[in-house]
């Protein structure tokens, strides 16, 4: 199977009449939704015994609620596959017996599976303690630093050399802001993901106990002093005008594309969107790190969406689900997703295809993002936190950042409050599952 098959297959003959339906509930929209539908159509044309049918729901929380409702029925009618955001991993795993590890599904259904095929960060963050791959990344992202390279050079700095560390980033931002009379130099998407979870992981500090949330009695164990010091740095930058948080009314992506803020800490999932709209010399760099804490840093965290298999469907449906999972994991499909959506390939072979087919030439930022996940194997502290209620937990940290930027709380009390609220929620969720 070659990469052009994914589109060429849409033009092949009509499928056979007798088919096994394989539903995929998902929370994708826009280009991501269209990509899933294209892949499903290509798979169906190549596998006429099956009919993969994506079903769009409004958001991950709605999807999970629907799945839970189905599980309570005497005869559940849920799907064999779902695609949800990375933040929902803990919710699926904590629903005892619901998830069918993708690696086990592939093995049980005699489909190809090689655990060594996946990038280290993928294996670490998407596997359980026994090494089973729980879910398959569908649209894989990680945080990066987007830069208007000319603005940085005009300030007297080299984007490739002077933005590697947080001290360097802060210095560049201050110079740009001062030169502009207090103008914005940087904006940030999703502070809980970038400036809490990734900050901790890159500096080998856990967010939660028991393998970063993988134990039944896990507690929030984030280093409060470490996070508070970093939040204080960001607050100082905001007070000087260099950093514009959302409390200032700035929409970070729009401010960057519109050149109101020449640096953006954001997800690599925006690579295609930003590249197509940036009317300036765009550079994409790894997230800065604290070189006084660790050097070199650990990998940043994988994010995006993942394909999960659910138990309870007839064997014929599960066979179709396994074949589709193997299809998604294939090097050609991984390379196609990278080309169309700038998704980071989750396998080494997919990554090799992307490097040789011109994708990284067209979008060098994808190579930067992939290099973050393709390096060293993460430690227990530097893999993605897997916690039930993670979306709500991130909301507590979002509120902590807002309060600190608004001045209604000092950074340390704000972080302490977020940690305490998150830990209470985690304990309540765990107690409710027993």
PDB file of C-alpha atoms in Angstrom, residues 200 205-223 379-388 393 419 422-423 426-427 430 434:
ATOM      1  CA  UNK A 200       6.984  19.503  34.952  1.00  0.00           C
ATOM      2  CA  UNK A 205       9.028  16.371  37.920  1.00  0.00           C
ATOM      3  CA  UNK A 206       5.807  14.381  38.371  1.00  0.00           C
ATOM      4  CA  UNK A 207       2.344  15.874  38.197  1.00  0.00           C
ATOM      5  CA  UNK A 208       0.876  12.984  40.185  1.00  0.00           C
ATOM      6  CA  UNK A 209       2.111  10.046  42.228  1.00  0.00           C
ATOM      7  CA  UNK A 210       2.055   6.402  41.120  1.00  0.00           C
ATOM      8  CA  UNK A 211       3.645   6.722  37.697  1.00  0.00           C
ATOM      9  CA  UNK A 212       2.049  10.101  37.011  1.00  0.00           C
ATOM     10  CA  UNK A 213      -1.478   8.990  37.808  1.00  0.00           C
ATOM     11  CA  UNK A 214      -1.425   5.368  36.683  1.00  0.00           C
ATOM     12  CA  UNK A 215      -2.049   3.893  40.140  1.00  0.00           C
ATOM     13  CA  UNK A 216      -5.444   3.525  41.776  1.00  0.00           C
ATOM     14  CA  UNK A 217      -4.401   5.652  44.750  1.00  0.00           C
ATOM     15  CA  UNK A 218      -2.624   8.395  42.831  1.00  0.00           C
ATOM     16  CA  UNK A 219      -2.558  11.884  44.306  1.00  0.00           C
ATOM     17  CA  UNK A 220      -1.601  15.240  42.816  1.00  0.00           C
ATOM     18  CA  UNK A 221       2.080  15.633  43.714  1.00  0.00           C
ATOM     19  CA  UNK A 222       3.117  18.604  41.592  1.00  0.00           C
ATOM     20  CA  UNK A 223       6.039  20.623  42.972  1.00  0.00           C
ATOM     21  CA  UNK A 379      10.851   8.643  32.800  1.00  0.00           C
ATOM     22  CA  UNK A 380       7.907   7.881  35.081  1.00  0.00           C
ATOM     23  CA  UNK A 381       7.747  11.584  35.937  1.00  0.00           C
ATOM     24  CA  UNK A 382       8.047  12.855  32.375  1.00  0.00           C
ATOM     25  CA  UNK A 383       5.279  10.869  30.682  1.00  0.00           C
ATOM     26  CA  UNK A 384       1.781  12.290  30.205  1.00  0.00           C
ATOM     27  CA  UNK A 385      -0.337  12.432  33.380  1.00  0.00           C
ATOM     28  CA  UNK A 386      -3.224   9.955  33.154  1.00  0.00           C
ATOM     29  CA  UNK A 387      -5.947  11.061  35.521  1.00  0.00           C
ATOM     30  CA  UNK A 388      -9.730  10.788  35.596  1.00  0.00           C
ATOM     31  CA  UNK A 393      -8.149  19.477  36.768  1.00  0.00           C
ATOM     32  CA  UNK A 419      -3.327  21.559  43.499  1.00  0.00           C
ATOM     33  CA  UNK A 422      -7.389  18.965  41.810  1.00  0.00           C
ATOM     34  CA  UNK A 423      -6.448  16.476  44.509  1.00  0.00           C
ATOM     35  CA  UNK A 426      -9.161  13.134  41.990  1.00  0.00           C
ATOM     36  CA  UNK A 427      -9.969  11.483  45.309  1.00  0.00           C
ATOM     37  CA  UNK A 430     -11.400   7.465  42.629  1.00  0.00           C
ATOM     38  CA  UNK A 434     -14.800   1.819  44.017  1.00  0.00           C
TER      39      UNK A 434
END
